[in-house]
Amino acid sequence: MTYRELFEQGRAALKTAGVEEADLDARLLLESVCHTDRNDLLVHGDRTVEETDRESYLDLIRRRRSHIPLQYLTGVQEFMGLAFSVNENVLIPRQDTEILVEEVLRELHDGMRILDMCTGSGCILISLLHYSNDCRGTGVDISPKALETARRNGEVLLKASDSATWIQSDLFENVSGKYEFIVSNPPYIKSDVIPTLMPEVKDHEPILALCGYEDGLHFYRRIATDCREYLVSGGMLYFEIGSDQAEAVSAILAEAGFREINVVKDYAGLDRVVYGTYIA
Ligand code: GLN
């Protein structure tokens, strides 16, 4: 069977299963199996695909048809220009979260300390360390399996992988020390919204990384209150938020004694980041 025929078969199979980006996903899965790129379909579509590759591809198509996210099948998601390894133990890094990283990078100076609460794949902390100089960071997560993934990402993506420390902890339980920056993209989806999400998300991404309980604000309250002990005076707290949470999260920060509270929009014009400064 030729490369193009196999692609057509994969594409049709994904389409009938209701996979949204059937064309793109069929191509990307084929490229990941055959170690090819987008040119191959255009230029080498008539080459023959090895039997073992054909089988691996059709197996991936079968799994994608059951709505396992593409990134869990290819094992990678790009974020801030870096290739993060991902698996079912971590949330797939979202482009929206790049806004959070870019906002922190504006204020981050050489040698500062950063804590990333609910680090997941480590994408936020690792990007911040990758694009700064001599900073040190701690990534915290309740899930040991998520931390394993984050640690591996740090080893691959950081020049000095010992600039990141990974701590298993239920929020601040096992945290010590002081930080100039605390950043977090915590679980923030309301419990009753979870069943309405696409199957890729609700059935396959870790529920622990999604659900912010009844009003979606549980983790903002706890982190804003508990983090103060770990911030230097003048230290800053940055949160990613859901687009309808700016007002509520700003109020939580104000209540916890933060000043100069700001909301930043994402490229779609939706509220995406809230940050503030803590004066002890
Ligand atoms: N911090 C990680 C990310 O942004 C995980 C977030 C989470 O688990 N809610 O991808």
Tab-separated table of C-alpha atoms and ligand atoms in Angstrom:
chain	number	residue	atom	x	y	z
A	1	MET	CA	0.000	0.000	0.000
A	2	THR	CA	1.324	3.473	-0.810
A	3	TYR	CA	1.901	6.271	1.643
A	4	ARG	CA	-0.959	8.283	0.184
A	5	GLU	CA	-3.386	5.338	0.134
A	6	LEU	CA	-2.632	4.614	3.766
A	7	PHE	CA	-3.177	8.266	4.661
A	8	GLU	CA	-6.532	8.250	2.835
A	9	GLN	CA	-7.580	5.141	4.713
A	10	GLY	CA	-6.616	6.697	8.056
A	11	ARG	CA	-8.344	9.954	7.239
A	12	ALA	CA	-11.590	8.219	6.256
A	13	ALA	CA	-11.513	6.094	9.412
A	14	LEU	CA	-11.104	9.175	11.625
A	15	LYS	CA	-13.796	11.106	9.767
A	16	THR	CA	-16.440	8.415	10.231
A	17	ALA	CA	-15.575	8.268	13.938
A	18	GLY	CA	-16.312	12.001	14.234
A	19	VAL	CA	-12.740	13.080	14.970
A	20	GLU	CA	-12.689	16.832	14.403
A	21	GLU	CA	-9.406	17.381	12.585
A	22	ALA	CA	-9.379	14.065	10.729
A	23	ASP	CA	-7.077	15.264	7.913
A	24	LEU	CA	-4.489	16.781	10.162
A	25	ASP	CA	-4.488	13.968	12.706
A	26	ALA	CA	-4.299	11.251	10.029
A	27	ARG	CA	-1.264	12.986	8.548
A	28	LEU	CA	0.492	13.673	11.846
A	29	LEU	CA	0.060	10.086	13.034
A	30	LEU	CA	1.450	8.784	9.752
A	31	GLU	CA	4.418	11.130	10.028
A	32	SER	CA	5.095	10.018	13.584
A	33	VAL	CA	5.105	6.335	12.568
A	34	CYS	CA	7.155	6.764	9.377
A	35	HIS	CA	9.435	9.544	10.685
A	36	THR	CA	8.453	11.744	7.780
A	37	ASP	CA	7.182	15.327	7.466
A	38	ARG	CA	4.412	17.095	5.592
A	39	ASN	CA	6.376	17.131	2.350
A	40	ASP	CA	6.250	13.358	2.082
A	41	LEU	CA	2.547	13.348	1.331
A	42	LEU	CA	3.029	15.907	-1.434
A	43	VAL	CA	6.248	14.621	-2.928
A	44	HIS	CA	6.593	10.935	-2.009
A	45	GLY	CA	2.929	9.877	-1.768
A	46	ASP	CA	3.463	6.907	-4.067
A	47	ARG	CA	6.204	5.246	-2.067
A	48	THR	CA	5.402	1.897	-0.445
A	49	VAL	CA	4.973	1.766	3.337
A	50	GLU	CA	6.557	-1.147	5.215
A	51	GLU	CA	4.127	-3.681	6.622
A	52	THR	CA	5.189	-3.049	10.251
A	53	ASP	CA	4.658	0.712	9.833
A	54	ARG	CA	1.266	0.084	8.251
A	55	GLU	CA	0.219	-2.007	11.234
A	56	SER	CA	1.488	0.527	13.761
A	57	TYR	CA	-0.332	3.288	11.915
A	58	LEU	CA	-3.646	1.476	11.760
A	59	ASP	CA	-3.330	0.697	15.454
A	60	LEU	CA	-2.866	4.410	16.212
A	61	ILE	CA	-5.834	5.261	13.984
A	62	ARG	CA	-7.929	2.742	15.897
A	63	ARG	CA	-6.922	4.399	19.183
A	64	ARG	CA	-7.519	7.900	17.844
A	65	ARG	CA	-11.002	6.748	16.767
A	66	SER	CA	-11.726	6.056	20.438
A	67	HIS	CA	-10.940	9.753	21.063
A	68	ILE	CA	-7.586	9.327	22.753
A	69	PRO	CA	-5.966	12.749	22.146
A	70	LEU	CA	-3.458	12.907	19.292
A	71	GLN	CA	-0.708	14.085	21.645
A	72	TYR	CA	-1.005	11.027	23.885
A	73	LEU	CA	-0.505	8.888	20.777
A	74	THR	CA	2.470	10.792	19.387
A	75	GLY	CA	3.780	11.451	22.914
A	76	VAL	CA	4.656	15.096	22.285
A	77	GLN	CA	3.194	18.597	22.430
A	78	GLU	CA	5.094	21.709	21.483
A	79	PHE	CA	4.888	24.578	23.955
A	80	MET	CA	6.912	27.801	23.865
A	81	GLY	CA	8.909	26.302	20.989
A	82	LEU	CA	9.971	23.298	23.081
A	83	ALA	CA	8.905	19.674	22.535
A	84	PHE	CA	7.363	18.367	25.760
A	85	SER	CA	6.800	14.663	26.323
A	86	VAL	CA	3.225	14.004	27.395
A	87	ASN	CA	1.172	10.997	28.467
A	88	GLU	CA	-2.163	10.296	30.130
A	89	ASN	CA	-0.775	11.346	33.515
A	90	VAL	CA	-0.422	15.002	32.541
A	91	LEU	CA	-2.601	17.668	31.021
A	92	ILE	CA	-1.591	18.408	27.429
A	93	PRO	CA	0.031	21.878	27.429
A	94	ARG	CA	-2.305	24.462	25.846
A	95	GLN	CA	-1.297	27.395	23.711
A	96	ASP	CA	-3.328	29.686	26.008
A	97	THR	CA	-0.846	28.949	28.766
A	98	GLU	CA	1.963	30.561	26.739
A	99	ILE	CA	0.422	33.923	27.704
A	100	LEU	CA	1.106	33.141	31.361
A	101	VAL	CA	4.734	32.261	30.579
A	102	GLU	CA	5.227	35.388	28.467
A	103	GLU	CA	3.793	37.640	31.180
A	104	VAL	CA	6.083	36.179	33.825
A	105	LEU	CA	9.112	36.499	31.510
A	106	ARG	CA	8.533	40.273	31.316
A	107	GLU	CA	9.167	40.629	35.038
A	108	LEU	CA	11.592	37.777	35.674
A	109	HIS	CA	15.207	38.758	36.308
A	110	ASP	CA	18.427	36.756	36.431
A	111	GLY	CA	18.854	34.631	39.522
A	112	MET	CA	15.243	34.649	40.720
A	113	ARG	CA	13.391	31.710	42.287
A	114	ILE	CA	10.147	30.410	40.816
A	115	LEU	CA	7.602	27.947	42.203
A	116	ASP	CA	5.143	26.302	39.789
A	117	MET	CA	2.145	24.908	41.670
A	118	CYS	CA	0.345	22.052	39.847
A	119	THR	CA	3.200	21.681	37.381
A	120	GLY	CA	1.842	18.694	35.384
A	121	SER	CA	4.184	18.132	32.425
A	122	GLY	CA	6.394	20.901	33.825
A	123	CYS	CA	5.728	23.030	30.754
A	124	ILE	CA	5.419	26.359	32.615
A	125	LEU	CA	8.438	26.019	34.890
A	126	ILE	CA	10.689	24.469	32.254
A	127	SER	CA	9.864	27.207	29.711
A	128	LEU	CA	10.538	29.930	32.285
A	129	LEU	CA	13.902	28.386	33.179
A	130	HIS	CA	14.758	27.756	29.533
A	131	TYR	CA	14.178	31.398	28.544
A	132	SER	CA	15.878	33.052	31.553
A	133	ASN	CA	19.347	33.113	33.098
A	134	ASP	CA	20.456	31.568	36.368
A	135	CYS	CA	16.939	31.242	37.721
A	136	ARG	CA	16.024	28.267	39.879
A	137	GLY	CA	12.647	26.645	40.181
A	138	THR	CA	10.492	24.175	42.042
A	139	GLY	CA	7.717	22.257	40.324
A	140	VAL	CA	5.014	20.897	42.625
A	141	ASP	CA	2.344	18.340	41.848
A	142	ILE	CA	0.216	15.933	43.862
A	143	SER	CA	0.691	13.215	41.224
A	144	PRO	CA	3.975	11.247	41.373
A	145	LYS	CA	3.423	10.106	37.787
A	146	ALA	CA	3.031	13.676	36.558
A	147	LEU	CA	6.252	14.609	38.360
A	148	GLU	CA	8.101	11.744	36.669
A	149	THR	CA	7.070	13.221	33.331
A	150	ALA	CA	8.037	16.746	34.397
A	151	ARG	CA	11.436	15.579	35.632
A	152	ARG	CA	12.132	13.805	32.355
A	153	ASN	CA	11.118	16.915	30.409
A	154	GLY	CA	13.494	18.981	32.559
A	155	GLU	CA	16.359	16.585	31.879
A	156	VAL	CA	15.842	16.812	28.137
A	157	LEU	CA	14.943	20.498	27.770
A	158	LEU	CA	17.065	22.331	30.351
A	159	LYS	CA	20.749	23.093	29.930
A	160	ALA	CA	21.146	22.769	33.693
A	161	SER	CA	18.527	20.216	34.708
A	162	ASP	CA	19.472	20.729	38.370
A	163	SER	CA	18.023	24.256	38.139
A	164	ALA	CA	14.633	22.558	38.616
A	165	THR	CA	13.558	20.627	41.711
A	166	TRP	CA	10.418	18.478	41.633
A	167	ILE	CA	8.337	17.994	44.769
A	168	GLN	CA	5.366	15.715	45.343
A	169	SER	CA	2.996	17.657	47.548
A	170	ASP	CA	-0.674	18.342	48.115
A	171	LEU	CA	-0.437	22.071	47.380
A	172	PHE	CA	2.067	23.595	49.866
A	173	GLU	CA	2.159	20.644	52.300
A	174	ASN	CA	5.774	19.640	51.520
A	175	VAL	CA	7.016	23.022	50.247
A	176	SER	CA	9.630	25.143	52.009
A	177	GLY	CA	11.731	28.202	51.172
A	178	LYS	CA	10.979	31.579	49.630
A	179	TYR	CA	10.284	32.552	46.039
A	180	GLU	CA	10.131	35.749	44.001
A	181	PHE	CA	7.489	34.200	41.722
A	182	ILE	CA	4.726	31.701	42.311
A	183	VAL	CA	2.922	30.644	39.136
A	184	SER	CA	0.051	28.257	38.625
A	185	ASN	CA	-2.340	26.917	36.057
A	186	PRO	CA	-4.471	25.008	38.540
A	187	PRO	CA	-7.487	22.817	37.739
A	188	TYR	CA	-10.263	25.358	37.192
A	189	ILE	CA	-13.220	23.744	35.465
A	190	LYS	CA	-16.469	23.535	37.429
A	191	SER	CA	-17.534	19.978	38.331
A	192	ASP	CA	-20.823	20.264	36.447
A	193	VAL	CA	-19.098	21.491	33.262
A	194	ILE	CA	-16.743	18.482	33.043
A	195	PRO	CA	-19.363	16.116	31.487
A	196	THR	CA	-19.983	18.663	28.687
A	197	LEU	CA	-16.330	18.742	27.547
A	198	MET	CA	-15.166	16.929	24.408
A	199	PRO	CA	-14.441	13.206	24.926
A	200	GLU	CA	-10.727	13.766	24.285
A	201	VAL	CA	-10.628	15.911	27.417
A	202	LYS	CA	-13.244	14.483	29.756
A	203	ASP	CA	-12.481	10.804	29.113
A	204	HIS	CA	-8.733	10.916	28.656
A	205	GLU	CA	-7.031	13.871	30.341
A	206	PRO	CA	-6.444	13.516	34.093
A	207	ILE	CA	-9.554	14.665	35.948
A	208	LEU	CA	-7.249	15.709	38.783
A	209	ALA	CA	-5.767	18.331	36.450
A	210	LEU	CA	-9.130	19.648	35.262
A	211	CYS	CA	-11.612	19.897	38.082
A	212	GLY	CA	-11.708	23.008	40.300
A	213	TYR	CA	-14.701	21.661	42.217
A	214	GLU	CA	-18.169	23.155	42.465
A	215	ASP	CA	-17.450	26.770	41.489
A	216	GLY	CA	-14.102	26.091	39.776
A	217	LEU	CA	-12.325	28.416	42.204
A	218	HIS	CA	-11.234	25.983	44.914
A	219	PHE	CA	-7.531	25.980	44.011
A	220	TYR	CA	-7.322	29.757	43.479
A	221	ARG	CA	-8.569	30.321	47.027
A	222	ARG	CA	-6.224	27.807	48.573
A	223	ILE	CA	-3.140	28.806	46.577
A	224	ALA	CA	-3.661	32.580	47.025
A	225	THR	CA	-3.966	32.147	50.786
A	226	ASP	CA	-1.310	29.494	51.389
A	227	CYS	CA	1.369	30.860	49.020
A	228	ARG	CA	1.969	34.044	51.020
A	229	GLU	CA	4.286	32.272	53.446
A	230	TYR	CA	6.506	31.262	50.507
A	231	LEU	CA	6.701	34.645	48.746
A	232	VAL	CA	9.337	37.261	49.474
A	233	SER	CA	7.936	40.715	50.171
A	234	GLY	CA	7.255	42.215	46.754
A	235	GLY	CA	6.934	38.701	45.311
A	236	MET	CA	4.375	38.029	42.602
A	237	LEU	CA	1.637	35.447	42.100
A	238	TYR	CA	0.510	34.598	38.542
A	239	PHE	CA	-2.547	32.486	37.753
A	240	GLU	CA	-3.933	31.200	34.488
A	241	ILE	CA	-7.723	31.499	34.665
A	242	GLY	CA	-10.809	30.435	32.765
A	243	SER	CA	-12.090	33.271	30.580
A	244	ASP	CA	-15.061	33.957	32.911
A	245	GLN	CA	-13.048	33.948	36.140
A	246	ALA	CA	-11.113	37.257	36.045
A	247	GLU	CA	-13.369	39.101	38.425
A	248	ALA	CA	-13.678	36.280	40.955
A	249	VAL	CA	-9.953	35.491	40.942
A	250	SER	CA	-9.002	39.195	41.196
A	251	ALA	CA	-11.264	39.399	44.257
A	252	ILE	CA	-9.590	36.315	45.757
A	253	LEU	CA	-6.166	37.936	45.280
A	254	ALA	CA	-7.354	41.221	46.825
A	255	GLU	CA	-8.862	39.340	49.770
A	256	ALA	CA	-5.518	37.564	50.321
A	257	GLY	CA	-3.740	40.956	50.498
A	258	PHE	CA	-2.270	41.163	46.994
A	259	ARG	CA	-1.851	44.598	45.379
A	260	GLU	CA	-1.523	45.913	41.828
A	261	ILE	CA	-3.789	43.182	40.539
A	262	ASN	CA	-3.917	42.925	36.740
A	263	VAL	CA	-5.800	40.866	34.182
A	264	VAL	CA	-4.182	39.914	30.855
A	265	LYS	CA	-6.070	38.742	27.786
A	266	ASP	CA	-5.045	35.960	25.415
A	267	TYR	CA	-4.754	36.282	21.626
A	268	ALA	CA	-8.464	35.495	21.290
A	269	GLY	CA	-9.228	38.568	23.416
A	270	LEU	CA	-10.360	36.463	26.399
A	271	ASP	CA	-9.242	37.036	29.979
A	272	ARG	CA	-6.520	34.473	30.612
A	273	VAL	CA	-4.081	35.587	33.342
A	274	VAL	CA	-4.476	37.353	36.694
A	275	TYR	CA	-1.449	38.461	38.699
A	276	GLY	CA	-0.664	40.516	41.747
A	277	THR	CA	2.136	41.587	44.091
A	278	TYR	CA	2.394	40.589	47.719
A	279	ILE	CA	3.788	43.103	50.195
A	280	ALA	CA	4.390	41.321	53.497
B	1	GLN	N1	0.723	23.435	34.730
B	1	GLN	C1	0.374	22.430	33.808
B	1	GLN	C2	-0.023	23.024	32.475
B	1	GLN	O1	-0.252	24.199	32.360
B	1	GLN	C3	-0.752	21.547	34.346
B	1	GLN	C4	-1.999	22.296	34.632
B	1	GLN	C5	-3.010	21.433	35.331
B	1	GLN	O2	-2.758	20.260	35.613
B	1	GLN	N2	-4.148	21.999	35.593
B	1	GLN	O3	-0.099	22.341	31.492
